[in-house]
Amino acid sequence: RRDGDWEIFVMNADGSEVRQLTNNDATDGGPAWSPDGTRIAFVSDREIFVMNADGGEVRRLTDNDDRDNAPAWSPDGKRIAFPSSRDGDNEVFVMNADGSDVRQLTDNDDWDDDPAWSPDGTRIAFNSDRDGDYEIFVMNADGTEVRQLTDNDDDYVPAWSPDGKRIAFVSSRDG
């Protein structure tokens, strides 16, 4: 937000060579690298876009009046999971990396958010307030076999370990 507007930047891991990739009047955020490092998916004013890692060839992937957010690449780089409020509440969707074949994976009256692919691409963890507070859930990558993993107050933002055996998450369970 160096110029008063949220934009996407990249830098070397040591903090050197900071470069701005987007430059527009929209609010850009939530960058997610493709597994092969050649593309970055991001959110810009309610929609999901993808661009080359150098900021070139920006393409819109979603186009609706509601909020799409937090794109997450599948490990093979072929699909992107994302939460969207396009049906009035937040649900988890998946689409091909080119924006085609958008499919809704969750369908309930509650808030499903922050999808994270397992390293083998077979499951997606997410948080939901289905039981009155936010908990971590996991489902097959096609949306079947949804299972609740936590049962505490306010567990969010799951992240898989590289071997797929553990899930890290944010929690306020200790107050």
JSON list of C-alpha atoms in Angstrom, two decimals:
[
{"chain": "A", "resi": 1, "resn": "ARG", "atom": "CA", "xyz": [0.00, 0.00, 0.00]},
{"chain": "A", "resi": 2, "resn": "ARG", "atom": "CA", "xyz": [2.98, 2.22, -0.67]},
{"chain": "A", "resi": 3, "resn": "ASP", "atom": "CA", "xyz": [1.03, 4.59, -2.92]},
{"chain": "A", "resi": 4, "resn": "GLY", "atom": "CA", "xyz": [-2.18, 4.54, -0.88]},
{"chain": "A", "resi": 5, "resn": "ASP", "atom": "CA", "xyz": [-3.55, 1.55, -2.78]},
{"chain": "A", "resi": 6, "resn": "TRP", "atom": "CA", "xyz": [-3.02, -2.17, -2.05]},
{"chain": "A", "resi": 7, "resn": "GLU", "atom": "CA", "xyz": [-0.86, -3.75, -4.76]},
{"chain": "A", "resi": 8, "resn": "ILE", "atom": "CA", "xyz": [1.08, -7.01, -5.23]},
{"chain": "A", "resi": 9, "resn": "PHE", "atom": "CA", "xyz": [4.86, -6.90, -4.79]},
{"chain": "A", "resi": 10, "resn": "VAL", "atom": "CA", "xyz": [7.64, -9.52, -4.89]},
{"chain": "A", "resi": 11, "resn": "MET", "atom": "CA", "xyz": [11.12, -9.51, -3.43]},
{"chain": "A", "resi": 12, "resn": "ASN", "atom": "CA", "xyz": [14.03, -11.83, -2.91]},
{"chain": "A", "resi": 13, "resn": "ALA", "atom": "CA", "xyz": [13.91, -13.92, 0.24]},
{"chain": "A", "resi": 14, "resn": "ASP", "atom": "CA", "xyz": [16.58, -11.68, 1.80]},
{"chain": "A", "resi": 15, "resn": "GLY", "atom": "CA", "xyz": [14.39, -8.58, 1.32]},
{"chain": "A", "resi": 16, "resn": "SER", "atom": "CA", "xyz": [16.31, -7.22, -1.65]},
{"chain": "A", "resi": 17, "resn": "GLU", "atom": "CA", "xyz": [14.99, -6.27, -5.08]},
{"chain": "A", "resi": 18, "resn": "VAL", "atom": "CA", "xyz": [11.43, -5.34, -4.16]},
{"chain": "A", "resi": 19, "resn": "ARG", "atom": "CA", "xyz": [9.33, -5.05, -7.32]},
{"chain": "A", "resi": 20, "resn": "GLN", "atom": "CA", "xyz": [5.73, -3.97, -7.76]},
{"chain": "A", "resi": 21, "resn": "LEU", "atom": "CA", "xyz": [3.74, -6.35, -9.97]},
{"chain": "A", "resi": 22, "resn": "THR", "atom": "CA", "xyz": [0.30, -4.72, -10.06]},
{"chain": "A", "resi": 23, "resn": "ASN", "atom": "CA", "xyz": [-0.47, -1.05, -10.52]},
{"chain": "A", "resi": 24, "resn": "ASN", "atom": "CA", "xyz": [-4.12, -0.09, -10.72]},
{"chain": "A", "resi": 25, "resn": "ASP", "atom": "CA", "xyz": [-6.90, 1.61, -8.77]},
{"chain": "A", "resi": 26, "resn": "ALA", "atom": "CA", "xyz": [-8.28, -1.69, -7.47]},
{"chain": "A", "resi": 27, "resn": "THR", "atom": "CA", "xyz": [-7.41, -3.28, -4.13]},
{"chain": "A", "resi": 28, "resn": "ASP", "atom": "CA", "xyz": [-5.10, -6.22, -4.90]},
{"chain": "A", "resi": 29, "resn": "GLY", "atom": "CA", "xyz": [-4.20, -8.83, -2.26]},
{"chain": "A", "resi": 30, "resn": "GLY", "atom": "CA", "xyz": [-4.00, -12.46, -1.25]},
{"chain": "A", "resi": 31, "resn": "PRO", "atom": "CA", "xyz": [-1.21, -13.52, -3.63]},
{"chain": "A", "resi": 32, "resn": "ALA", "atom": "CA", "xyz": [-0.65, -17.27, -4.02]},
{"chain": "A", "resi": 33, "resn": "TRP", "atom": "CA", "xyz": [2.24, -18.75, -6.04]},
{"chain": "A", "resi": 34, "resn": "SER", "atom": "CA", "xyz": [1.51, -21.58, -8.45]},
{"chain": "A", "resi": 35, "resn": "PRO", "atom": "CA", "xyz": [3.41, -24.76, -7.48]},
{"chain": "A", "resi": 36, "resn": "ASP", "atom": "CA", "xyz": [5.81, -24.36, -10.41]},
{"chain": "A", "resi": 37, "resn": "GLY", "atom": "CA", "xyz": [6.50, -20.71, -9.52]},
{"chain": "A", "resi": 38, "resn": "THR", "atom": "CA", "xyz": [5.50, -19.33, -12.92]},
{"chain": "A", "resi": 39, "resn": "ARG", "atom": "CA", "xyz": [2.17, -17.70, -11.97]},
{"chain": "A", "resi": 40, "resn": "ILE", "atom": "CA", "xyz": [0.57, -15.82, -9.09]},
{"chain": "A", "resi": 41, "resn": "ALA", "atom": "CA", "xyz": [-3.16, -15.94, -8.36]},
{"chain": "A", "resi": 42, "resn": "PHE", "atom": "CA", "xyz": [-4.57, -12.99, -6.42]},
{"chain": "A", "resi": 43, "resn": "VAL", "atom": "CA", "xyz": [-7.77, -11.19, -5.48]},
{"chain": "A", "resi": 44, "resn": "SER", "atom": "CA", "xyz": [-8.61, -7.77, -6.90]},
{"chain": "A", "resi": 45, "resn": "ASP", "atom": "CA", "xyz": [-11.81, -5.99, -5.87]},
{"chain": "A", "resi": 46, "resn": "ARG", "atom": "CA", "xyz": [-13.91, -9.13, -5.38]},
{"chain": "A", "resi": 47, "resn": "GLU", "atom": "CA", "xyz": [-12.54, -11.19, -8.28]},
{"chain": "A", "resi": 48, "resn": "ILE", "atom": "CA", "xyz": [-9.70, -13.69, -8.72]},
{"chain": "A", "resi": 49, "resn": "PHE", "atom": "CA", "xyz": [-6.98, -13.00, -11.26]},
{"chain": "A", "resi": 50, "resn": "VAL", "atom": "CA", "xyz": [-3.81, -14.79, -12.32]},
{"chain": "A", "resi": 51, "resn": "MET", "atom": "CA", "xyz": [-0.64, -13.28, -13.73]},
{"chain": "A", "resi": 52, "resn": "ASN", "atom": "CA", "xyz": [2.81, -14.42, -14.73]},
{"chain": "A", "resi": 53, "resn": "ALA", "atom": "CA", "xyz": [5.36, -14.28, -11.91]},
{"chain": "A", "resi": 54, "resn": "ASP", "atom": "CA", "xyz": [6.85, -11.13, -13.48]},
{"chain": "A", "resi": 55, "resn": "GLY", "atom": "CA", "xyz": [3.46, -9.34, -13.39]},
{"chain": "A", "resi": 56, "resn": "GLY", "atom": "CA", "xyz": [2.74, -9.84, -17.08]},
{"chain": "A", "resi": 57, "resn": "GLU", "atom": "CA", "xyz": [-0.30, -11.36, -18.77]},
{"chain": "A", "resi": 58, "resn": "VAL", "atom": "CA", "xyz": [-2.89, -10.59, -16.08]},
{"chain": "A", "resi": 59, "resn": "ARG", "atom": "CA", "xyz": [-6.11, -12.55, -16.65]},
{"chain": "A", "resi": 60, "resn": "ARG", "atom": "CA", "xyz": [-9.40, -12.47, -14.77]},
{"chain": "A", "resi": 61, "resn": "LEU", "atom": "CA", "xyz": [-10.53, -15.94, -13.66]},
{"chain": "A", "resi": 62, "resn": "THR", "atom": "CA", "xyz": [-13.84, -15.15, -11.94]},
{"chain": "A", "resi": 63, "resn": "ASP", "atom": "CA", "xyz": [-16.56, -12.65, -12.78]},
{"chain": "A", "resi": 64, "resn": "ASN", "atom": "CA", "xyz": [-19.50, -12.24, -10.44]},
{"chain": "A", "resi": 65, "resn": "ASP", "atom": "CA", "xyz": [-21.05, -9.60, -8.20]},
{"chain": "A", "resi": 66, "resn": "ASP", "atom": "CA", "xyz": [-20.08, -11.20, -4.90]},
{"chain": "A", "resi": 67, "resn": "ARG", "atom": "CA", "xyz": [-16.75, -11.64, -3.16]},
{"chain": "A", "resi": 68, "resn": "ASP", "atom": "CA", "xyz": [-14.28, -14.29, -4.27]},
{"chain": "A", "resi": 69, "resn": "ASN", "atom": "CA", "xyz": [-11.24, -14.53, -2.03]},
{"chain": "A", "resi": 70, "resn": "ALA", "atom": "CA", "xyz": [-8.09, -16.38, -0.92]},
{"chain": "A", "resi": 71, "resn": "PRO", "atom": "CA", "xyz": [-7.10, -18.46, -3.96]},
{"chain": "A", "resi": 72, "resn": "ALA", "atom": "CA", "xyz": [-5.23, -21.71, -3.15]},
{"chain": "A", "resi": 73, "resn": "TRP", "atom": "CA", "xyz": [-3.46, -23.69, -5.88]},
{"chain": "A", "resi": 74, "resn": "SER", "atom": "CA", "xyz": [-3.73, -27.46, -6.02]},
{"chain": "A", "resi": 75, "resn": "PRO", "atom": "CA", "xyz": [-0.32, -29.15, -5.71]},
{"chain": "A", "resi": 76, "resn": "ASP", "atom": "CA", "xyz": [-0.34, -30.07, -9.41]},
{"chain": "A", "resi": 77, "resn": "GLY", "atom": "CA", "xyz": [-1.16, -26.47, -10.41]},
{"chain": "A", "resi": 78, "resn": "LYS", "atom": "CA", "xyz": [-4.24, -27.53, -12.37]},
{"chain": "A", "resi": 79, "resn": "ARG", "atom": "CA", "xyz": [-6.95, -26.23, -10.02]},
{"chain": "A", "resi": 80, "resn": "ILE", "atom": "CA", "xyz": [-7.59, -23.34, -7.65]},
{"chain": "A", "resi": 81, "resn": "ALA", "atom": "CA", "xyz": [-9.81, -23.57, -4.57]},
{"chain": "A", "resi": 82, "resn": "PHE", "atom": "CA", "xyz": [-11.32, -20.37, -3.21]},
{"chain": "A", "resi": 83, "resn": "PRO", "atom": "CA", "xyz": [-14.05, -19.17, -0.86]},
{"chain": "A", "resi": 84, "resn": "SER", "atom": "CA", "xyz": [-16.86, -17.10, -2.33]},
{"chain": "A", "resi": 85, "resn": "SER", "atom": "CA", "xyz": [-20.02, -15.44, -1.06]},
{"chain": "A", "resi": 86, "resn": "ARG", "atom": "CA", "xyz": [-21.76, -15.77, -4.44]},
{"chain": "A", "resi": 87, "resn": "ASP", "atom": "CA", "xyz": [-24.75, -17.64, -2.95]},
{"chain": "A", "resi": 88, "resn": "GLY", "atom": "CA", "xyz": [-25.26, -15.28, 0.00]},
{"chain": "A", "resi": 89, "resn": "ASP", "atom": "CA", "xyz": [-23.01, -17.02, 2.49]},
{"chain": "A", "resi": 90, "resn": "ASN", "atom": "CA", "xyz": [-19.40, -18.10, 2.09]},
{"chain": "A", "resi": 91, "resn": "GLU", "atom": "CA", "xyz": [-18.79, -21.49, 0.46]},
{"chain": "A", "resi": 92, "resn": "VAL", "atom": "CA", "xyz": [-15.70, -23.24, -0.90]},
{"chain": "A", "resi": 93, "resn": "PHE", "atom": "CA", "xyz": [-15.44, -23.51, -4.69]},
{"chain": "A", "resi": 94, "resn": "VAL", "atom": "CA", "xyz": [-12.87, -24.99, -7.05]},
{"chain": "A", "resi": 95, "resn": "MET", "atom": "CA", "xyz": [-12.06, -24.15, -10.68]},
{"chain": "A", "resi": 96, "resn": "ASN", "atom": "CA", "xyz": [-9.52, -25.07, -13.29]},
{"chain": "A", "resi": 97, "resn": "ALA", "atom": "CA", "xyz": [-6.43, -22.84, -13.27]},
{"chain": "A", "resi": 98, "resn": "ASP", "atom": "CA", "xyz": [-7.72, -21.09, -16.40]},
{"chain": "A", "resi": 99, "resn": "GLY", "atom": "CA", "xyz": [-11.00, -20.13, -14.64]},
{"chain": "A", "resi": 100, "resn": "SER", "atom": "CA", "xyz": [-13.14, -22.77, -16.34]},
{"chain": "A", "resi": 101, "resn": "ASP", "atom": "CA", "xyz": [-15.33, -25.41, -14.71]},
{"chain": "A", "resi": 102, "resn": "VAL", "atom": "CA", "xyz": [-16.19, -23.54, -11.47]},
{"chain": "A", "resi": 103, "resn": "ARG", "atom": "CA", "xyz": [-17.76, -25.98, -9.02]},
{"chain": "A", "resi": 104, "resn": "GLN", "atom": "CA", "xyz": [-19.17, -25.41, -5.55]},
{"chain": "A", "resi": 105, "resn": "LEU", "atom": "CA", "xyz": [-17.76, -27.90, -3.02]},
{"chain": "A", "resi": 106, "resn": "THR", "atom": "CA", "xyz": [-19.58, -26.90, 0.18]},
{"chain": "A", "resi": 107, "resn": "ASP", "atom": "CA", "xyz": [-23.26, -26.03, 0.49]},
{"chain": "A", "resi": 108, "resn": "ASN", "atom": "CA", "xyz": [-24.74, -24.94, 3.79]},
{"chain": "A", "resi": 109, "resn": "ASP", "atom": "CA", "xyz": [-26.03, -21.81, 5.52]},
{"chain": "A", "resi": 110, "resn": "ASP", "atom": "CA", "xyz": [-22.76, -21.27, 7.38]},
{"chain": "A", "resi": 111, "resn": "TRP", "atom": "CA", "xyz": [-19.44, -19.55, 6.60]},
{"chain": "A", "resi": 112, "resn": "ASP", "atom": "CA", "xyz": [-16.83, -21.83, 4.96]},
{"chain": "A", "resi": 113, "resn": "ASP", "atom": "CA", "xyz": [-13.46, -20.17, 4.38]},
{"chain": "A", "resi": 114, "resn": "ASP", "atom": "CA", "xyz": [-9.67, -20.47, 3.94]},
{"chain": "A", "resi": 115, "resn": "PRO", "atom": "CA", "xyz": [-9.34, -23.64, 1.81]},
{"chain": "A", "resi": 116, "resn": "ALA", "atom": "CA", "xyz": [-5.95, -25.38, 1.87]},
{"chain": "A", "resi": 117, "resn": "TRP", "atom": "CA", "xyz": [-5.01, -28.32, -0.37]},
{"chain": "A", "resi": 118, "resn": "SER", "atom": "CA", "xyz": [-3.32, -31.39, 1.08]},
{"chain": "A", "resi": 119, "resn": "PRO", "atom": "CA", "xyz": [0.13, -31.98, -0.44]},
{"chain": "A", "resi": 120, "resn": "ASP", "atom": "CA", "xyz": [-1.15, -34.95, -2.45]},
{"chain": "A", "resi": 121, "resn": "GLY", "atom": "CA", "xyz": [-4.12, -32.93, -3.77]},
{"chain": "A", "resi": 122, "resn": "THR", "atom": "CA", "xyz": [-6.75, -35.39, -2.54]},
{"chain": "A", "resi": 123, "resn": "ARG", "atom": "CA", "xyz": [-8.17, -33.33, 0.35]},
{"chain": "A", "resi": 124, "resn": "ILE", "atom": "CA", "xyz": [-8.98, -29.73, 1.21]},
{"chain": "A", "resi": 125, "resn": "ALA", "atom": "CA", "xyz": [-8.95, -28.40, 4.78]},
{"chain": "A", "resi": 126, "resn": "PHE", "atom": "CA", "xyz": [-11.00, -25.29, 5.59]},
{"chain": "A", "resi": 127, "resn": "ASN", "atom": "CA", "xyz": [-12.58, -23.48, 8.51]},
{"chain": "A", "resi": 128, "resn": "SER", "atom": "CA", "xyz": [-16.31, -23.17, 9.08]},
{"chain": "A", "resi": 129, "resn": "ASP", "atom": "CA", "xyz": [-18.73, -21.91, 11.71]},
{"chain": "A", "resi": 130, "resn": "ARG", "atom": "CA", "xyz": [-21.12, -24.85, 11.20]},
{"chain": "A", "resi": 131, "resn": "ASP", "atom": "CA", "xyz": [-21.27, -25.65, 14.91]},
{"chain": "A", "resi": 132, "resn": "GLY", "atom": "CA", "xyz": [-21.64, -22.05, 16.09]},
{"chain": "A", "resi": 133, "resn": "ASP", "atom": "CA", "xyz": [-17.97, -21.11, 16.22]},
{"chain": "A", "resi": 134, "resn": "TYR", "atom": "CA", "xyz": [-15.13, -21.61, 13.78]},
{"chain": "A", "resi": 135, "resn": "GLU", "atom": "CA", "xyz": [-13.61, -25.08, 13.52]},
{"chain": "A", "resi": 136, "resn": "ILE", "atom": "CA", "xyz": [-11.27, -26.87, 11.13]},
{"chain": "A", "resi": 137, "resn": "PHE", "atom": "CA", "xyz": [-12.84, -29.31, 8.69]},
{"chain": "A", "resi": 138, "resn": "VAL", "atom": "CA", "xyz": [-11.43, -31.51, 5.95]},
{"chain": "A", "resi": 139, "resn": "MET", "atom": "CA", "xyz": [-13.10, -32.94, 2.83]},
{"chain": "A", "resi": 140, "resn": "ASN", "atom": "CA", "xyz": [-12.15, -34.84, -0.27]},
{"chain": "A", "resi": 141, "resn": "ALA", "atom": "CA", "xyz": [-11.08, -32.57, -3.13]},
{"chain": "A", "resi": 142, "resn": "ASP", "atom": "CA", "xyz": [-14.44, -33.19, -4.82]},
{"chain": "A", "resi": 143, "resn": "GLY", "atom": "CA", "xyz": [-16.36, -31.91, -1.76]},
{"chain": "A", "resi": 144, "resn": "THR", "atom": "CA", "xyz": [-17.42, -35.32, -0.43]},
{"chain": "A", "resi": 145, "resn": "GLU", "atom": "CA", "xyz": [-16.84, -36.78, 3.04]},
{"chain": "A", "resi": 146, "resn": "VAL", "atom": "CA", "xyz": [-16.69, -33.55, 5.05]},
{"chain": "A", "resi": 147, "resn": "ARG", "atom": "CA", "xyz": [-15.31, -34.21, 8.52]},
{"chain": "A", "resi": 148, "resn": "GLN", "atom": "CA", "xyz": [-14.85, -31.87, 11.49]},
{"chain": "A", "resi": 149, "resn": "LEU", "atom": "CA", "xyz": [-11.35, -32.02, 12.98]},
{"chain": "A", "resi": 150, "resn": "THR", "atom": "CA", "xyz": [-11.48, -29.54, 15.89]},
{"chain": "A", "resi": 151, "resn": "ASP", "atom": "CA", "xyz": [-14.11, -28.83, 18.54]},
{"chain": "A", "resi": 152, "resn": "ASN", "atom": "CA", "xyz": [-13.03, -25.65, 20.31]},
{"chain": "A", "resi": 153, "resn": "ASP", "atom": "CA", "xyz": [-13.78, -21.95, 20.05]},
{"chain": "A", "resi": 154, "resn": "ASP", "atom": "CA", "xyz": [-12.43, -20.21, 16.99]},
{"chain": "A", "resi": 155, "resn": "ASP", "atom": "CA", "xyz": [-9.98, -22.29, 14.96]},
{"chain": "A", "resi": 156, "resn": "TYR", "atom": "CA", "xyz": [-8.97, -20.75, 11.61]},
{"chain": "A", "resi": 157, "resn": "VAL", "atom": "CA", "xyz": [-6.67, -20.81, 8.55]},
{"chain": "A", "resi": 158, "resn": "PRO", "atom": "CA", "xyz": [-5.51, -24.43, 8.20]},
{"chain": "A", "resi": 159, "resn": "ALA", "atom": "CA", "xyz": [-2.12, -25.15, 6.61]},
{"chain": "A", "resi": 160, "resn": "TRP", "atom": "CA", "xyz": [-0.89, -28.67, 5.75]},
{"chain": "A", "resi": 161, "resn": "SER", "atom": "CA", "xyz": [2.57, -29.92, 6.64]},
{"chain": "A", "resi": 162, "resn": "PRO", "atom": "CA", "xyz": [4.62, -30.87, 3.56]},
{"chain": "A", "resi": 163, "resn": "ASP", "atom": "CA", "xyz": [4.16, -34.59, 4.29]},
{"chain": "A", "resi": 164, "resn": "GLY", "atom": "CA", "xyz": [0.38, -34.21, 4.77]},
{"chain": "A", "resi": 165, "resn": "LYS", "atom": "CA", "xyz": [0.44, -35.74, 8.24]},
{"chain": "A", "resi": 166, "resn": "ARG", "atom": "CA", "xyz": [-0.28, -32.57, 10.23]},
{"chain": "A", "resi": 167, "resn": "ILE", "atom": "CA", "xyz": [-2.32, -29.37, 9.94]},
{"chain": "A", "resi": 168, "resn": "ALA", "atom": "CA", "xyz": [-1.26, -26.10, 11.55]},
{"chain": "A", "resi": 169, "resn": "PHE", "atom": "CA", "xyz": [-3.98, -23.55, 12.34]},
{"chain": "A", "resi": 170, "resn": "VAL", "atom": "CA", "xyz": [-4.68, -20.34, 14.23]},
{"chain": "A", "resi": 171, "resn": "SER", "atom": "CA", "xyz": [-6.76, -20.63, 17.41]},
{"chain": "A", "resi": 172, "resn": "SER", "atom": "CA", "xyz": [-7.98, -18.50, 20.28]},
{"chain": "A", "resi": 173, "resn": "ARG", "atom": "CA", "xyz": [-8.79, -21.55, 22.40]},
{"chain": "A", "resi": 174, "resn": "ASP", "atom": "CA", "xyz": [-6.67, -20.30, 25.31]},
{"chain": "A", "resi": 175, "resn": "GLY", "atom": "CA", "xyz": [-8.41, -16.92, 25.37]}
]
